[in-house]
Coordinates of C-alpha atoms in Angstrom, one line a residue:
M1 CA -90.9 69.4 -47.0
S2 CA -89.4 69.2 -43.4
Y3 CA -89.3 66.0 -41.9
T4 CA -90.2 65.8 -38.1
Y5 CA -91.4 62.7 -36.4
S6 CA -94.9 64.2 -36.4
N7 CA -94.9 63.2 -40.0
Y8 CA -94.5 59.6 -39.2
N9 CA -97.9 59.1 -37.5
S10 CA -98.3 55.4 -38.6
D11 CA -96.1 52.2 -38.8
A12 CA -96.5 52.4 -42.5
L13 CA -95.0 55.8 -42.8
K14 CA -92.2 55.2 -40.6
L15 CA -91.2 51.9 -42.5
R16 CA -91.5 54.2 -45.6
A17 CA -89.0 56.6 -44.0
L18 CA -86.7 53.7 -43.1
I19 CA -86.8 52.3 -46.5
L20 CA -86.0 55.6 -48.2
N21 CA -83.1 56.2 -45.8
A22 CA -81.7 52.8 -45.6
R23 CA -77.9 52.5 -45.9
K24 CA -77.7 49.0 -45.5
P25 CA -80.1 46.1 -46.5
F26 CA -82.8 45.2 -44.0
V27 CA -85.3 42.5 -43.6
L28 CA -88.8 42.4 -42.3
R29 CA -89.4 38.9 -41.1
N30 CA -92.7 37.2 -41.5
F31 CA -94.1 40.4 -42.6
K32 CA -97.3 39.2 -44.0
M33 CA -98.8 41.6 -46.7
N34 CA -102.1 39.7 -46.9
W35 CA -102.4 40.2 -50.6
K36 CA -105.9 38.2 -51.4
C37 CA -104.3 36.6 -54.7
F38 CA -102.0 34.5 -52.9
H39 CA -104.3 33.2 -50.2
V40 CA -104.0 29.9 -52.0
T41 CA -101.1 27.6 -52.4
L42 CA -98.7 28.1 -55.4
E43 CA -100.0 25.3 -57.3
E44 CA -103.5 26.8 -57.0
W45 CA -102.1 30.2 -58.1
C46 CA -100.6 28.8 -61.1
A47 CA -103.7 26.7 -62.1
R48 CA -105.5 29.8 -61.8
Y49 CA -103.1 31.8 -63.9
D50 CA -103.4 29.2 -66.7
K51 CA -107.2 29.4 -66.6
E52 CA -107.2 33.4 -67.0
V53 CA -104.5 33.7 -69.4
N54 CA -105.4 30.6 -71.4
A55 CA -101.8 30.5 -73.3
S56 CA -98.5 29.1 -72.5
Q57 CA -95.6 31.6 -71.4
E58 CA -92.0 31.7 -72.7
F59 CA -89.8 30.8 -69.8
E60 CA -86.0 31.1 -69.7
V61 CA -84.0 27.7 -69.4
M62 CA -80.4 27.5 -68.5
S63 CA -78.2 24.3 -67.9
C64 CA -76.4 24.0 -64.8
S65 CA -74.1 21.5 -66.0
Q66 CA -72.0 22.7 -69.0
G67 CA -68.9 23.8 -67.1
N68 CA -70.2 27.2 -65.8
Q69 CA -67.5 29.0 -67.1
T70 CA -69.1 32.5 -67.1
P71 CA -72.1 33.7 -65.3
H72 CA -75.7 32.8 -66.5
W73 CA -75.9 35.6 -68.8
E74 CA -79.1 36.0 -70.7
R75 CA -77.7 35.9 -73.9
D76 CA -76.7 32.1 -73.1
R77 CA -80.2 31.2 -71.8
K78 CA -82.6 29.3 -74.2
S79 CA -86.6 29.6 -74.1
L80 CA -89.2 27.2 -73.7
R81 CA -92.9 27.7 -73.9
M82 CA -95.3 25.7 -71.4
T83 CA -98.1 26.7 -68.8
L84 CA -97.4 27.3 -65.4
T85 CA -99.0 24.0 -64.3
E86 CA -96.3 22.5 -66.9
F87 CA -93.6 24.3 -65.3
L88 CA -94.5 22.9 -61.8
E89 CA -94.6 19.2 -63.1
K90 CA -91.2 19.7 -64.6
Q91 CA -89.8 20.4 -61.0
K92 CA -90.7 16.8 -59.8
S93 CA -88.4 15.1 -62.4
A94 CA -84.9 14.0 -61.1
S95 CA -83.3 15.9 -64.3
S96 CA -84.5 19.3 -63.0
N97 CA -81.3 19.8 -61.1
N98 CA -79.3 19.8 -64.4
Y99 CA -81.1 23.0 -65.4
W100 CA -83.0 25.9 -64.2
I101 CA -86.4 27.5 -65.5
G102 CA -87.6 31.0 -64.6
L103 CA -90.5 33.3 -65.5
N104 CA -88.4 36.2 -64.7
Y105 CA -89.2 40.1 -64.3
Q106 CA -92.8 39.7 -65.6
R107 CA -95.0 42.9 -64.9
I108 CA -97.9 42.6 -62.8
N109 CA -100.2 45.2 -64.8
E110 CA -99.7 42.8 -67.8
M111 CA -101.5 40.0 -66.3
P112 CA -105.4 39.8 -65.6
T113 CA -106.4 41.6 -62.7
A114 CA -107.7 38.5 -60.6
L115 CA -104.1 37.0 -60.4
G116 CA -102.8 40.3 -58.7
E117 CA -105.8 41.0 -56.5
G118 CA -105.2 42.7 -53.3
I119 CA -101.2 43.3 -54.2
D120 CA -100.5 46.6 -52.4
F121 CA -97.5 48.1 -50.9
S122 CA -99.3 50.4 -48.5
R123 CA -98.3 48.5 -45.4
L124 CA -95.0 49.7 -46.3
G125 CA -96.0 53.2 -47.1
F126 CA -96.0 53.0 -50.8
S127 CA -99.6 52.7 -51.9
E128 CA -98.5 54.0 -55.4
A129 CA -96.5 50.9 -56.2
T130 CA -99.2 48.6 -57.2
E131 CA -99.2 49.2 -60.8
E132 CA -95.4 49.1 -61.2
C133 CA -94.1 45.9 -59.7
N134 CA -92.9 42.6 -61.1
Y135 CA -93.1 38.9 -60.4
W136 CA -90.3 36.4 -60.6
L137 CA -91.6 32.7 -60.7
C138 CA -88.6 30.2 -60.8
S139 CA -87.2 26.9 -59.9
T140 CA -84.2 26.0 -57.7
Q141 CA -80.9 27.1 -58.9
T142 CA -82.4 30.0 -61.0
N143 CA -80.1 32.9 -60.5
T144 CA -79.3 36.6 -61.5
P145 CA -75.6 37.3 -62.0
C146 CA -74.2 39.8 -59.6
H147 CA -74.9 43.4 -60.2
Y148 CA -76.3 46.7 -59.0
D149 CA -79.3 48.6 -60.1
T150 CA -78.5 52.1 -61.1
Y151 CA -82.0 53.6 -60.5
G152 CA -83.9 53.4 -57.3
C153 CA -83.9 51.1 -54.4
N154 CA -85.7 47.9 -54.2
I155 CA -88.3 46.3 -52.2
V156 CA -88.4 42.3 -52.5
V157 CA -91.6 40.4 -51.1
Q158 CA -91.0 36.6 -51.0
V159 CA -94.2 35.3 -51.6
Y160 CA -93.4 31.2 -52.0
G161 CA -90.4 29.4 -51.5
R162 CA -86.8 30.7 -50.3
K163 CA -84.1 32.8 -52.0
L164 CA -80.5 33.5 -51.2
W165 CA -79.5 37.1 -51.5
L166 CA -75.7 37.7 -51.4
L167 CA -75.1 41.6 -51.1
F168 CA -71.9 43.7 -51.0
P169 CA -71.9 47.7 -50.4
P170 CA -71.4 50.0 -53.3
T171 CA -67.9 50.6 -52.7
T172 CA -66.9 46.8 -52.9
P173 CA -63.9 46.3 -55.4
L174 CA -65.9 43.8 -57.8
S175 CA -64.9 43.8 -61.4
S176 CA -67.7 45.9 -63.2
T177 CA -68.6 45.2 -66.7
R178 CA -71.0 46.7 -69.2
I179 CA -70.8 43.5 -71.5
P180 CA -73.5 42.5 -71.5
Y181 CA -74.9 45.9 -71.7
E182 CA -78.4 46.4 -70.2
E183 CA -79.7 49.9 -69.2
S184 CA -80.0 50.3 -65.5
S185 CA -77.8 47.2 -64.6
V186 CA -74.1 47.2 -64.0
Y187 CA -72.9 43.6 -63.8
C188 CA -69.6 42.3 -62.3
E189 CA -67.5 39.7 -64.0
E190 CA -67.2 37.3 -61.1
N191 CA -69.2 34.3 -61.3
L192 CA -70.8 33.8 -57.9
F193 CA -72.8 30.7 -59.0
A194 CA -69.6 28.7 -59.8
P195 CA -66.6 30.7 -59.3
N196 CA -63.5 29.3 -60.9
P197 CA -60.2 28.9 -59.0
Q198 CA -58.9 32.3 -59.6
E199 CA -62.3 34.0 -59.0
L200 CA -62.6 32.0 -55.7
Q201 CA -59.4 33.5 -54.1
Q202 CA -60.3 37.0 -55.1
L203 CA -64.0 36.5 -53.7
K204 CA -62.5 35.4 -50.5
K205 CA -60.7 38.7 -50.1
L206 CA -64.2 40.5 -49.8
Q207 CA -65.2 38.4 -46.7
S208 CA -65.7 41.5 -44.5
S209 CA -68.2 43.1 -47.2
A210 CA -70.5 40.2 -47.8
Y211 CA -74.1 40.2 -46.5
R212 CA -76.1 37.2 -46.6
C213 CA -80.0 36.9 -46.4
I214 CA -82.0 33.8 -46.7
L215 CA -85.3 35.2 -47.8
E216 CA -88.5 32.9 -46.6
A217 CA -92.1 33.3 -47.6
N218 CA -93.5 36.4 -46.0
D219 CA -90.4 38.0 -45.7
V220 CA -89.5 41.7 -47.0
L221 CA -86.1 42.8 -48.1
I222 CA -85.1 46.4 -48.6
V223 CA -81.9 46.8 -50.9
P224 CA -80.6 50.3 -50.7
K225 CA -79.4 52.2 -53.9
H226 CA -76.3 50.8 -55.8
W227 CA -75.8 47.8 -53.5
W228 CA -74.3 44.7 -55.4
H229 CA -76.5 41.8 -55.2
Y230 CA -76.4 38.1 -56.4
V231 CA -79.6 36.4 -56.1
E232 CA -80.4 32.5 -56.4
A233 CA -83.4 30.3 -55.6
I234 CA -83.0 27.7 -53.1
D235 CA -86.7 26.4 -53.5
L236 CA -89.2 26.8 -56.2
S237 CA -90.0 30.3 -55.6
L238 CA -92.3 33.3 -56.5
S239 CA -91.7 36.9 -55.3
I240 CA -92.7 40.3 -56.2
N241 CA -90.4 43.4 -56.3
Y242 CA -90.9 47.0 -56.7
W243 CA -88.1 49.6 -57.5
I244 CA -88.8 52.9 -56.0
P245 CA -88.2 56.0 -58.4
L246 CA -85.9 58.3 -56.3
E247 CA -85.3 62.2 -57.0
N248 CA -81.6 61.6 -57.7
D249 CA -82.3 59.1 -60.6
V250 CA -82.3 61.5 -63.1
E251 CA -78.8 61.9 -62.8
E252 CA -78.2 58.2 -63.2
Q253 CA -80.5 58.2 -66.1
L254 CA -78.4 60.9 -67.8
K255 CA -75.2 58.7 -67.2
E256 CA -77.1 55.5 -68.5
C257 CA -77.8 57.6 -71.5
I258 CA -74.0 58.1 -72.0
V259 CA -73.3 54.8 -71.7
K260 CA -75.7 53.8 -74.3
I261 CA -74.5 56.4 -76.6
L262 CA -70.9 55.0 -76.2
I263 CA -71.8 51.3 -76.5
E264 CA -74.3 51.6 -79.3
R265 CA -71.5 53.4 -81.4
F266 CA -69.1 50.5 -80.4
V267 CA -71.4 48.0 -82.0
K268 CA -73.1 49.9 -84.7
N269 CA -70.7 48.7 -87.6
G270 CA -70.2 45.4 -85.8
N271 CA -71.8 42.0 -87.2
E272 CA -74.8 40.7 -85.8
E273 CA -73.0 37.9 -83.6
E274 CA -71.1 40.6 -82.1
Q275 CA -74.3 42.6 -81.1
K276 CA -75.7 39.6 -79.7
F277 CA -72.8 39.1 -77.5
I278 CA -72.3 42.7 -76.2
L279 CA -76.0 43.8 -75.9
N280 CA -78.3 42.0 -73.6
P281 CA -81.1 40.6 -75.7
N282 CA -83.9 43.4 -74.5
Q283 CA -81.3 45.9 -75.8
I284 CA -80.9 45.0 -79.3
A285 CA -84.4 46.1 -80.4
E286 CA -83.7 49.3 -78.5
M287 CA -80.9 50.8 -80.4
Q288 CA -81.4 54.4 -81.3
D289 CA -80.1 56.8 -84.1
D290 CA -78.0 59.9 -83.2
A291 CA -81.0 62.1 -83.5
E292 CA -83.1 60.5 -81.1
I293 CA -80.4 59.3 -78.4
F294 CA -79.1 63.1 -78.4
K295 CA -82.6 64.3 -78.0
I296 CA -83.0 62.2 -75.0
L297 CA -79.7 63.3 -73.6
H298 CA -80.7 66.8 -74.1
Y299 CA -84.0 66.2 -72.3
L300 CA -82.2 64.5 -69.4
Y301 CA -79.9 67.4 -69.2
E302 CA -82.7 70.0 -68.9
K303 CA -84.3 67.8 -66.2
T304 CA -81.2 67.8 -63.9
K305 CA -81.6 71.6 -63.9
S306 CA -85.4 71.7 -63.0
D307 CA -87.0 71.1 -59.7
C308 CA -86.5 67.1 -59.5
S309 CA -89.7 67.0 -56.9
S310 CA -92.2 68.3 -59.3
E311 CA -91.2 66.0 -62.2
K312 CA -92.4 62.7 -63.2
S313 CA -90.0 59.8 -63.4
R314 CA -89.2 59.0 -66.8
R315 CA -88.9 55.1 -65.9
L316 CA -91.9 54.8 -64.0
N317 CA -94.2 58.1 -64.6
V318 CA -94.8 58.5 -61.1
T319 CA -93.5 61.1 -58.8
P320 CA -90.0 60.3 -57.5
C321 CA -89.1 60.1 -53.6
A322 CA -86.6 62.1 -51.8
Y323 CA -83.8 59.8 -50.6
Q324 CA -81.4 59.5 -47.5
Y325 CA -83.0 62.7 -45.8
L326 CA -82.7 61.3 -42.2
D327 CA -79.4 60.9 -40.4
E328 CA -78.6 57.3 -38.8
Q329 CA -79.9 58.5 -35.4
E330 CA -83.2 59.6 -36.5
C331 CA -83.6 56.3 -38.4
Q332 CA -82.8 54.5 -35.2
Q333 CA -85.4 56.5 -33.1
L334 CA -88.0 55.3 -35.9
V335 CA -87.0 51.8 -35.3
E336 CA -87.4 51.9 -31.8
E337 CA -90.8 53.3 -32.1
L338 CA -91.9 50.2 -34.4
P339 CA -92.8 47.0 -32.9
N340 CA -89.9 45.1 -31.2
G341 CA -88.1 43.1 -33.8
I342 CA -89.8 44.1 -36.7
V343 CA -86.8 45.6 -38.4
E344 CA -83.6 43.3 -38.8
Y345 CA -80.6 45.0 -40.2
L346 CA -78.3 42.7 -42.1
S347 CA -74.5 42.1 -40.8
P348 CA -71.4 41.1 -42.7
M349 CA -71.1 37.3 -42.8
S350 CA -68.6 35.7 -40.6
N351 CA -65.3 34.6 -42.3
K352 CA -66.1 31.0 -41.8
D353 CA -69.8 31.3 -43.3
Y354 CA -68.6 33.1 -46.3
E355 CA -65.8 30.8 -46.9
V356 CA -68.1 27.9 -46.7
L357 CA -70.6 29.3 -49.0
L358 CA -68.1 30.1 -51.6
N359 CA -66.4 26.9 -51.6
Q360 CA -69.9 25.1 -52.0
H361 CA -70.4 27.3 -55.0
A362 CA -67.1 26.7 -56.3
K363 CA -67.8 22.9 -56.5
R364 CA -70.1 23.6 -59.2
F365 CA -67.2 24.8 -61.6
K366 CA -66.1 22.4 -63.9
P367 CA -63.1 23.3 -66.3
S368 CA -63.9 22.7 -69.9
N369 CA -61.9 20.8 -72.5
G370 CA -59.4 23.4 -74.0
S371 CA -60.0 26.9 -73.0
A372 CA -61.5 27.9 -69.8
T373 CA -62.6 31.3 -71.2
E374 CA -66.1 32.0 -72.8
P375 CA -65.8 32.1 -76.8
Q376 CA -65.9 35.6 -78.0
P377 CA -67.0 37.0 -81.3
F378 CA -64.9 40.1 -81.2
S379 CA -61.4 40.9 -79.9
I380 CA -60.4 41.0 -76.2
I381 CA -58.8 44.5 -76.9
K382 CA -62.3 45.8 -77.9
K383 CA -64.0 44.3 -74.6
A384 CA -61.3 45.9 -72.6
I385 CA -61.5 49.3 -74.3
I386 CA -65.5 49.3 -73.9
N387 CA -65.2 48.3 -70.3
S388 CA -62.5 51.0 -69.5
V389 CA -64.7 53.8 -71.3
C390 CA -67.7 52.8 -69.6
T391 CA -66.6 52.0 -66.0
P392 CA -68.7 54.0 -63.6
A393 CA -65.9 56.3 -62.5
V394 CA -65.2 57.2 -66.2
I395 CA -68.8 57.8 -66.8
D396 CA -69.1 60.2 -64.0
H397 CA -66.0 62.3 -65.2
I398 CA -67.6 62.4 -68.6
K399 CA -71.0 63.7 -67.2
M400 CA -69.0 66.4 -65.4
E401 CA -67.1 67.4 -68.3
F402 CA -70.4 67.4 -70.4
F403 CA -72.0 69.5 -67.8
K404 CA -69.2 72.2 -67.9
R405 CA -69.0 72.0 -71.8
Y406 CA -72.6 71.9 -72.9
Q407 CA -73.9 75.4 -71.9
I408 CA -77.2 76.3 -73.7

C-alpha cells in the first residue's frame, strides 16, 4: 500500500500512523479512552470483579526488605490467593510498604465480558486490539525488571493510579541477560529497583540515554520496538496494555526460537533446581523436544521467505502491521495536523534529575550478610557461557549463518 496523507482522514488514523512509526516514546496526556467498564472507582470495579468471577485470584507477592541483591525476578516471588477486595484492604496496612502485591499480565479476554465492557483501542486506530490486551493491577512498588520486548511495539493505558517508566534506547549499553529466560523478553542484569554501589556508578554513565515518564490516570504511553524499560507503580495502579504485532516480528520469532533451542539444551540434563533458576516459571512447562522445536524453526524460516503482509501473526493470530514506513518529517506533519499538544514526545532526563532518581533507588539497597551475590544452583562459568552464546549480537550472527546454510 502507498501511504499518503489522504489515507489519514481522521485523528485515529493519524495516531495509528504515528504509533507505527514511533522512533522514540511519546505520551498522550489525559487522553480519555471512555471505556464504560471503568466509569466507576477502582474499589467499585474490584467489587464487581469479585462478584462476577466469584473466586479468589493468585497474586504475586515480593518482599521489598530483604536486601534487594538482584532485580525482582519472577522466580523469587511468592504467590497468595485473595479476592480483589481483600487486595485493596491490604493496601491500608502500614506493613504494606514492606512488600508489593500484583495481579500482573492478565488477559482481558479471560475475564467476564462485563468487566471489560467498552474496552476498545479504536480511538488510537487499533479496533482489532480489543481481544488481545492485558491488565495489570498492583500495589505501590510493584515493578518489572528492566528489559525490552523482542516482538511488537507497546500501547499502555493508565486507568487508575500512577506508574514510573524509565526508558532507554535500544543501543544503550545495558548488560543483557537471558537468565532468567522468557520468550520475547531480554532482561538486563542491572537492578533499577535498588542498584548496588557498582551498578549505581555504571548506571550514572547512561544519563544521556535515560527517558522518564510518570504515567497518570488517562495517559497513554507508546513504547517503540526494542526500547529498554523499567516500570514501577507509584500508587495503587491499574493499567491496560496491547502489543501491536508487526510484520518484522517473524524474524524476531525465529531468533527467539534459536535462543529457546540453545537454552533448553543447556538445561535439559540439569537438575530441577537449576531449571527453576535459568527458566522463568512460565517457561518450565513449555520445554519442547527436538522434533517439535525444529519443526517450529522450519515453519518460521518458511514464513520469513513468504509475503509477511498476507500472513497471520503466530503470537496474536491477527494480521501484523507495517512498521516505520514514514520518515520523521512525515510524522511531524501528522503531529501538526492533530489537536495542539495532544502528542508529547519524551526527552532525555536532565543529568540532575537522573542522578537524584538513581540515588533514591540506591537507598533501597542493603548489603546482605556475607556474599552480596545471589545464590546460584549452577556454576558461574555456565551462566557466562549461556549469556555469551545467547547475547543478541551472537543470535543475529547465528540467524544469518543459518539462512546461508539451511537451503531447502
